[in-house]
mmCIF file of C-alpha atoms in Angstrom:
data_model
loop_
_atom_site.group_PDB
_atom_site.id
_atom_site.type_symbol
_atom_site.label_atom_id
_atom_site.label_comp_id
_atom_site.label_asym_id
_atom_site.label_seq_id
_atom_site.Cartn_x
_atom_site.Cartn_y
_atom_site.Cartn_z
ATOM 1 C CA MET A 46 143.366 50.756 158.230
ATOM 2 C CA TRP A 47 142.735 52.985 154.783
ATOM 3 C CA THR A 48 145.319 55.222 153.733
ATOM 4 C CA ALA A 49 145.655 59.236 153.339
ATOM 5 C CA ASN A 50 145.084 58.830 149.807
ATOM 6 C CA ASP A 51 142.134 56.407 150.542
ATOM 7 C CA ARG A 52 140.470 59.096 152.528
ATOM 8 C CA SER A 53 140.795 61.981 149.360
ATOM 9 C CA LYS A 54 139.827 59.614 146.857
ATOM 10 C CA ARG A 55 137.133 60.597 144.496
ATOM 11 C CA PHE A 56 134.028 58.675 143.244
ATOM 12 C CA TYR A 57 135.398 59.959 139.781
ATOM 13 C CA GLU A 58 139.035 61.388 139.672
ATOM 14 C CA ALA A 59 139.413 65.192 139.682
ATOM 15 C CA THR A 60 142.236 67.389 138.927
ATOM 16 C CA LYS A 61 143.402 69.936 141.703
ATOM 17 C CA THR A 62 142.921 74.293 140.990
ATOM 18 C CA ASP A 63 143.839 75.430 143.985
ATOM 19 C CA GLN A 64 144.575 76.567 147.414
ATOM 20 C CA ARG A 65 142.086 74.607 149.475
ATOM 21 C CA ASN A 66 143.025 70.516 150.876
ATOM 22 C CA ASP A 67 140.201 68.516 149.017
ATOM 23 C CA PHE A 68 137.890 68.054 152.299
ATOM 24 C CA GLU A 69 138.518 71.943 151.692
ATOM 25 C CA ARG A 70 136.716 71.490 148.344
ATOM 26 C CA ASP A 71 133.990 69.271 150.105
ATOM 27 C CA ARG A 72 133.051 71.879 153.146
ATOM 28 C CA ASP A 73 132.549 74.282 150.536
ATOM 29 C CA ARG A 74 130.978 72.765 147.575
ATOM 30 C CA ILE A 75 127.912 71.087 150.229
ATOM 31 C CA LEU A 76 127.651 74.344 151.009
ATOM 32 C CA TYR A 77 127.290 76.239 148.246
ATOM 33 C CA SER A 78 124.775 73.144 146.908
ATOM 34 C CA THR A 79 121.428 73.664 146.071
ATOM 35 C CA ALA A 80 120.549 71.914 149.137
ATOM 36 C CA PHE A 81 121.932 73.758 151.017
ATOM 37 C CA HIS A 82 120.307 76.507 150.396
ATOM 38 C CA ARG A 83 116.810 74.361 150.514
ATOM 39 C CA LEU A 84 117.307 73.620 154.329
ATOM 40 C CA ALA A 85 116.595 77.203 155.012
ATOM 41 C CA GLY A 86 113.355 76.707 153.819
ATOM 42 C CA ILE A 87 112.640 73.741 156.435
ATOM 43 C CA THR A 88 111.743 74.822 160.498
ATOM 44 C CA GLN A 89 113.300 72.804 163.075
ATOM 45 C CA VAL A 90 110.851 71.711 165.527
ATOM 46 C CA VAL A 91 108.622 74.970 166.114
ATOM 47 C CA ARG A 92 106.439 77.359 162.748
ATOM 48 C CA ALA A 93 108.633 80.001 161.877
ATOM 49 C CA GLY A 94 106.329 82.725 162.671
ATOM 50 C CA GLU A 95 106.300 87.112 162.280
ATOM 51 C CA GLN A 96 107.186 87.836 166.190
ATOM 52 C CA GLU A 97 109.423 85.157 167.355
ATOM 53 C CA VAL A 98 112.391 84.235 165.666
ATOM 54 C CA PHE A 99 112.488 79.689 165.749
ATOM 55 C CA HIS A 100 115.937 77.809 164.129
ATOM 56 C CA ASN A 101 115.347 76.573 160.704
ATOM 57 C CA ARG A 102 116.612 72.969 159.590
ATOM 58 C CA GLN A 103 119.493 75.537 157.924
ATOM 59 C CA GLN A 104 120.126 77.901 160.981
ATOM 60 C CA HIS A 105 120.987 74.803 163.264
ATOM 61 C CA THR A 106 123.313 72.956 160.622
ATOM 62 C CA LEU A 107 125.198 75.317 160.573
ATOM 63 C CA LYS A 108 125.663 75.358 164.688
ATOM 64 C CA VAL A 109 125.298 71.425 163.794
ATOM 65 C CA ALA A 110 128.646 72.093 161.982
ATOM 66 C CA GLN A 111 130.459 74.564 164.631
ATOM 67 C CA VAL A 112 130.409 71.631 167.002
ATOM 68 C CA GLY A 113 131.133 68.785 165.154
ATOM 69 C CA ARG A 114 134.479 71.168 164.100
ATOM 70 C CA ARG A 115 135.378 71.753 167.974
ATOM 71 C CA LEU A 116 134.451 67.660 168.694
ATOM 72 C CA ALA A 117 137.344 67.045 166.502
ATOM 73 C CA GLN A 118 139.525 69.678 166.928
ATOM 74 C CA ARG A 119 139.271 68.407 171.103
ATOM 75 C CA CYS A 120 139.352 64.311 169.573
ATOM 76 C CA ILE A 121 142.970 65.518 167.564
ATOM 77 C CA ASP A 122 144.785 67.905 170.994
ATOM 78 C CA GLU A 123 143.524 65.478 173.288
ATOM 79 C CA TYR A 124 144.655 62.222 170.976
ATOM 80 C CA PRO A 125 147.060 62.864 168.904
ATOM 81 C CA LYS A 126 147.422 59.394 167.146
ATOM 82 C CA PHE A 127 143.658 59.481 166.123
ATOM 83 C CA ALA A 128 145.382 63.043 164.189
ATOM 84 C CA SER A 129 145.380 60.669 160.508
ATOM 85 C CA VAL A 130 141.452 59.613 161.326
ATOM 86 C CA ILE A 131 139.873 62.504 162.089
ATOM 87 C CA ASP A 132 139.841 65.704 160.821
ATOM 88 C CA ALA A 133 138.179 68.583 160.809
ATOM 89 C CA GLU A 134 137.124 69.542 157.423
ATOM 90 C CA VAL A 135 135.679 66.050 157.135
ATOM 91 C CA VAL A 136 133.739 65.854 160.319
ATOM 92 C CA GLU A 137 132.146 69.598 159.697
ATOM 93 C CA ALA A 138 131.553 68.732 156.212
ATOM 94 C CA ALA A 139 129.727 65.717 156.559
ATOM 95 C CA CYS A 140 127.392 68.281 159.346
ATOM 96 C CA LEU A 141 127.129 70.443 156.741
ATOM 97 C CA ALA A 142 126.229 67.482 154.964
ATOM 98 C CA HIS A 143 123.660 64.974 157.471
ATOM 99 C CA ASP A 144 120.148 67.022 156.960
ATOM 100 C CA LEU A 145 119.843 67.512 152.866
ATOM 101 C CA GLY A 146 118.022 65.007 152.743
ATOM 102 C CA HIS A 147 115.328 64.916 155.829
ATOM 103 C CA PRO A 148 112.182 65.983 154.385
ATOM 104 C CA PRO A 149 109.852 68.609 156.269
ATOM 105 C CA PHE A 150 107.619 68.268 159.471
ATOM 106 C CA GLY A 151 110.557 65.657 160.628
ATOM 107 C CA HIS A 152 110.310 62.084 160.972
ATOM 108 C CA VAL A 153 106.196 62.484 159.790
ATOM 109 C CA GLY A 154 106.986 63.145 157.364
ATOM 110 C CA GLU A 155 109.575 60.432 156.700
ATOM 111 C CA SER A 156 107.201 57.642 158.338
ATOM 112 C CA LEU A 157 104.437 58.732 155.397
ATOM 113 C CA LEU A 158 107.033 58.697 152.623
ATOM 114 C CA ASP A 159 108.159 56.084 153.813
ATOM 115 C CA GLN A 160 104.963 54.430 152.891
ATOM 116 C CA LEU A 161 103.996 56.102 150.154
ATOM 117 C CA VAL A 162 107.212 54.464 147.854
ATOM 118 C CA SER A 163 107.848 51.356 149.287
ATOM 119 C CA GLY A 164 107.551 48.024 147.817
ATOM 120 C CA ASP A 165 108.189 45.044 147.837
ATOM 121 C CA ASP A 166 111.099 45.272 145.634
ATOM 122 C CA GLN A 167 111.623 49.808 146.661
ATOM 123 C CA ASP A 168 113.312 50.479 149.484
ATOM 124 C CA GLY A 169 111.220 53.747 150.771
ATOM 125 C CA PHE A 170 111.624 56.859 151.830
ATOM 126 C CA GLU A 171 115.069 57.033 154.421
ATOM 127 C CA GLY A 172 116.313 60.171 154.803
ATOM 128 C CA ASN A 173 119.751 59.691 155.890
ATOM 129 C CA ALA A 174 120.018 57.622 152.730
ATOM 130 C CA GLN A 175 118.609 60.503 150.766
ATOM 131 C CA THR A 176 121.329 62.790 151.902
ATOM 132 C CA PHE A 177 123.307 60.044 150.478
ATOM 133 C CA ARG A 178 121.959 59.662 146.902
ATOM 134 C CA ILE A 179 121.877 63.715 147.448
ATOM 135 C CA LEU A 180 125.484 64.213 147.976
ATOM 136 C CA THR A 181 126.711 61.108 145.144
ATOM 137 C CA THR A 182 123.964 61.699 142.154
ATOM 138 C CA LEU A 183 120.574 64.592 141.993
ATOM 139 C CA ALA A 184 122.819 67.538 143.133
ATOM 140 C CA LEU A 185 124.061 69.117 140.458
ATOM 141 C CA ARG A 186 127.851 70.265 140.045
ATOM 142 C CA PHE A 187 129.641 69.002 136.500
ATOM 143 C CA PRO A 188 128.474 68.761 133.626
ATOM 144 C CA GLU A 189 130.188 65.820 133.106
ATOM 145 C CA HIS A 190 128.762 63.541 136.151
ATOM 146 C CA ASN A 191 126.081 63.749 138.655
ATOM 147 C CA GLY A 192 126.492 64.125 142.654
ATOM 148 C CA LEU A 193 129.649 66.448 144.428
ATOM 149 C CA ASN A 194 132.069 63.694 143.392
ATOM 150 C CA LEU A 195 132.877 64.210 147.675
ATOM 151 C CA THR A 196 136.155 62.339 148.863
ATOM 152 C CA ARG A 197 136.105 59.125 150.601
ATOM 153 C CA ALA A 198 136.531 59.675 153.968
ATOM 154 C CA THR A 199 133.164 62.779 154.170
ATOM 155 C CA LEU A 200 131.034 60.120 152.312
ATOM 156 C CA ALA A 201 132.086 57.693 155.452
ATOM 157 C CA ALA A 202 131.537 60.411 157.661
ATOM 158 C CA THR A 203 127.586 60.956 156.702
ATOM 159 C CA LEU A 204 126.931 57.393 157.313
ATOM 160 C CA LYS A 205 125.142 57.208 160.093
ATOM 161 C CA TYR A 206 123.823 53.858 160.085
ATOM 162 C CA PRO A 207 126.256 52.388 157.855
ATOM 163 C CA TRP A 208 124.514 49.731 155.705
ATOM 164 C CA LEU A 209 121.508 49.188 152.466
ATOM 165 C CA ARG A 210 117.791 48.667 153.643
ATOM 166 C CA ASP A 211 117.405 44.852 155.065
ATOM 167 C CA ARG A 212 113.732 44.102 155.244
ATOM 168 C CA LYS A 213 114.710 40.385 157.006
ATOM 169 C CA ASP A 214 117.102 42.652 159.560
ATOM 170 C CA LYS A 215 114.719 43.970 162.189
ATOM 171 C CA ASN A 216 118.324 46.546 163.074
ATOM 172 C CA LYS A 217 118.193 47.713 159.694
ATOM 173 C CA THR A 218 114.642 47.934 158.481
ATOM 174 C CA PHE A 219 113.730 51.677 160.133
ATOM 175 C CA LYS A 220 117.139 53.395 159.301
ATOM 176 C CA TRP A 221 119.634 52.563 157.100
ATOM 177 C CA SER A 222 122.133 55.456 155.217
ATOM 178 C CA ALA A 223 121.643 54.019 151.172
ATOM 179 C CA TYR A 224 119.522 53.096 148.743
ATOM 180 C CA LYS A 225 120.148 49.741 146.458
ATOM 181 C CA VAL A 226 120.152 51.509 143.724
ATOM 182 C CA ASP A 227 123.519 53.497 145.102
ATOM 183 C CA ALA A 228 124.978 50.787 145.986
ATOM 184 C CA GLU A 229 128.368 51.073 144.138
ATOM 185 C CA ALA A 230 129.194 54.642 145.427
ATOM 186 C CA PHE A 231 127.953 52.985 148.778
ATOM 187 C CA VAL A 232 130.874 50.039 147.812
ATOM 188 C CA PHE A 233 133.230 52.731 146.648
ATOM 189 C CA VAL A 234 133.057 54.730 150.487
ATOM 190 C CA ARG A 235 132.320 52.007 152.706
ATOM 191 C CA LYS A 236 135.711 49.874 150.342
ATOM 192 C CA PHE A 237 138.064 50.041 153.421
ATOM 193 C CA HIS A 238 135.471 49.669 156.601
ATOM 194 C CA GLY A 239 133.962 46.192 157.053
ATOM 195 C CA GLY A 240 131.095 45.869 158.585
ATOM 196 C CA ASP A 241 127.868 48.327 160.361
ATOM 197 C CA LYS A 242 130.934 50.142 162.572
ATOM 198 C CA ARG A 243 130.361 53.642 161.350
ATOM 199 C CA THR A 244 133.339 56.231 161.348
ATOM 200 C CA VAL A 245 135.238 58.330 164.102
ATOM 201 C CA GLU A 246 134.425 61.065 162.265
ATOM 202 C CA ALA A 247 130.830 59.635 161.405
ATOM 203 C CA ALA A 248 130.101 60.160 165.007
ATOM 204 C CA LEU A 249 131.118 62.945 165.751
ATOM 205 C CA MET A 250 128.917 63.982 163.407
ATOM 206 C CA ASP A 251 126.238 62.373 165.012
ATOM 207 C CA TRP A 252 127.584 64.372 168.301
ATOM 208 C CA ALA A 253 127.050 67.219 167.448
ATOM 209 C CA ASP A 254 124.153 66.610 165.335
ATOM 210 C CA ASP A 255 122.569 65.431 169.166
ATOM 211 C CA ILE A 256 124.562 68.621 171.039
ATOM 212 C CA ALA A 257 122.544 70.586 168.792
ATOM 213 C CA TYR A 258 119.835 70.390 169.114
ATOM 214 C CA SER A 259 118.948 69.214 172.586
ATOM 215 C CA VAL A 260 120.575 73.152 172.750
ATOM 216 C CA HIS A 261 118.488 74.952 170.694
ATOM 217 C CA ASP A 262 114.880 72.722 170.415
ATOM 218 C CA LEU A 263 114.645 74.165 174.397
ATOM 219 C CA GLU A 264 114.706 78.143 173.767
ATOM 220 C CA ASP A 265 112.544 77.022 170.576
ATOM 221 C CA PHE A 266 109.933 75.654 172.779
ATOM 222 C CA HIS A 267 110.750 77.687 175.852
ATOM 223 C CA ARG A 268 109.959 81.157 173.475
ATOM 224 C CA CYS A 269 106.758 79.678 171.963
ATOM 225 C CA GLY A 270 104.871 79.157 175.358
ATOM 226 C CA ALA A 271 105.885 75.447 174.642
ATOM 227 C CA ILE A 272 107.777 74.301 178.219
ATOM 228 C CA PRO A 273 106.312 74.196 181.993
ATOM 229 C CA TRP A 274 109.100 76.407 183.917
ATOM 230 C CA ILE A 275 107.287 76.571 187.091
ATOM 231 C CA GLU A 276 107.102 72.641 187.655
ATOM 232 C CA VAL A 277 110.632 72.797 186.303
ATOM 233 C CA PHE A 278 112.840 74.544 188.911
ATOM 234 C CA GLY A 279 109.678 72.836 191.211
ATOM 235 C CA ALA A 280 111.578 69.266 190.039
ATOM 236 C CA HIS A 281 115.389 71.567 190.236
ATOM 237 C CA ASP A 282 116.688 68.086 192.160
ATOM 238 C CA GLN A 283 115.323 65.699 190.220
ATOM 239 C CA ILE A 284 116.516 66.959 187.126
ATOM 240 C CA VAL A 285 120.115 67.473 188.373
ATOM 241 C CA ASP A 286 120.097 63.164 189.986
ATOM 242 C CA ALA A 287 118.872 62.724 186.981
ATOM 243 C CA ALA A 288 120.984 64.582 184.327
ATOM 244 C CA ALA A 289 124.025 63.202 186.750
ATOM 245 C CA GLU A 290 122.552 59.322 186.036
ATOM 246 C CA LYS A 291 123.668 60.139 182.696
ATOM 247 C CA TRP A 292 126.116 61.680 182.972
ATOM 248 C CA HIS A 293 129.287 59.840 181.146
ATOM 249 C CA ASN A 294 132.870 59.588 183.324
ATOM 250 C CA ALA A 295 130.795 62.480 185.479
ATOM 251 C CA PRO A 296 133.116 64.426 187.685
ATOM 252 C CA PRO A 297 133.386 63.861 191.360
ATOM 253 C CA ASN A 298 131.673 66.713 191.737
ATOM 254 C CA ALA A 299 128.953 66.300 189.452
ATOM 255 C CA GLU A 300 125.778 67.124 190.836
ATOM 256 C CA GLN A 301 126.992 70.560 191.984
ATOM 257 C CA LEU A 302 128.040 71.722 188.160
ATOM 258 C CA LEU A 303 124.204 70.840 187.387
ATOM 259 C CA SER A 304 123.084 72.539 190.254
ATOM 260 C CA ASP A 305 125.289 75.977 189.411
ATOM 261 C CA SER A 306 124.197 75.443 185.926
ATOM 262 C CA LEU A 307 120.363 74.754 186.186
ATOM 263 C CA PRO A 308 119.576 78.504 187.541
ATOM 264 C CA ALA A 309 121.660 80.120 183.656
ATOM 265 C CA LEU A 310 117.876 78.567 182.414
ATOM 266 C CA ARG A 311 115.797 82.095 183.758
ATOM 267 C CA VAL A 312 117.818 83.530 181.767
ATOM 268 C CA LEU A 313 115.822 82.592 179.218
#
């Protein structure tokens, strides 16, 4: 188990100069970074147009951060014993950072970049690994060193796939969270975590991402007229049954709750 001091440790020693705690400083550094500003120019799933307002990657990220903070707060309220390993500021900071390295055109763009730069002695390209590289190396914040110099806890929470690329392991070939060139920083971050398990805060970040995009992607597809609503409402029972089957620890009245909520889509 890592201690509070372990969690707040930075790769480069830093002196506290204001009232913010370590994780609040992490959040602010990410929010005001150039990499975060660039997200406003990247669309999510629908190309931006003049007639309709669609989500760009920055708007998506802000919603992920809000959901992530609320998930963390709920976990702490429900399970106080986990308060030492869950911090809402850490989760929010990781959520703000989670898409910094992802290129335009989504996974298609990511795959193409990987093909262009892959080689026997090269890692290729992966959006999550690029995020880690931005945070630890590419971002400019201090004259004396590269990167944002975030805490170990925040960096660990950004590692959705906490391993380096291993072409001999099919589970580590297509998704990974750090390039070999950044191995020193990766080892520093993962010092207190054995194996390939991600931190609880990283899991919360990932869940928040899933929740946010599953909602606003639906909104965007609706606005561009890509959803056949007549067919959707005609399949009411099938949708309710499928959703109830996937609901983990569903309440006894799960199907009724889903059935009652589906008509809300009509007001979109």
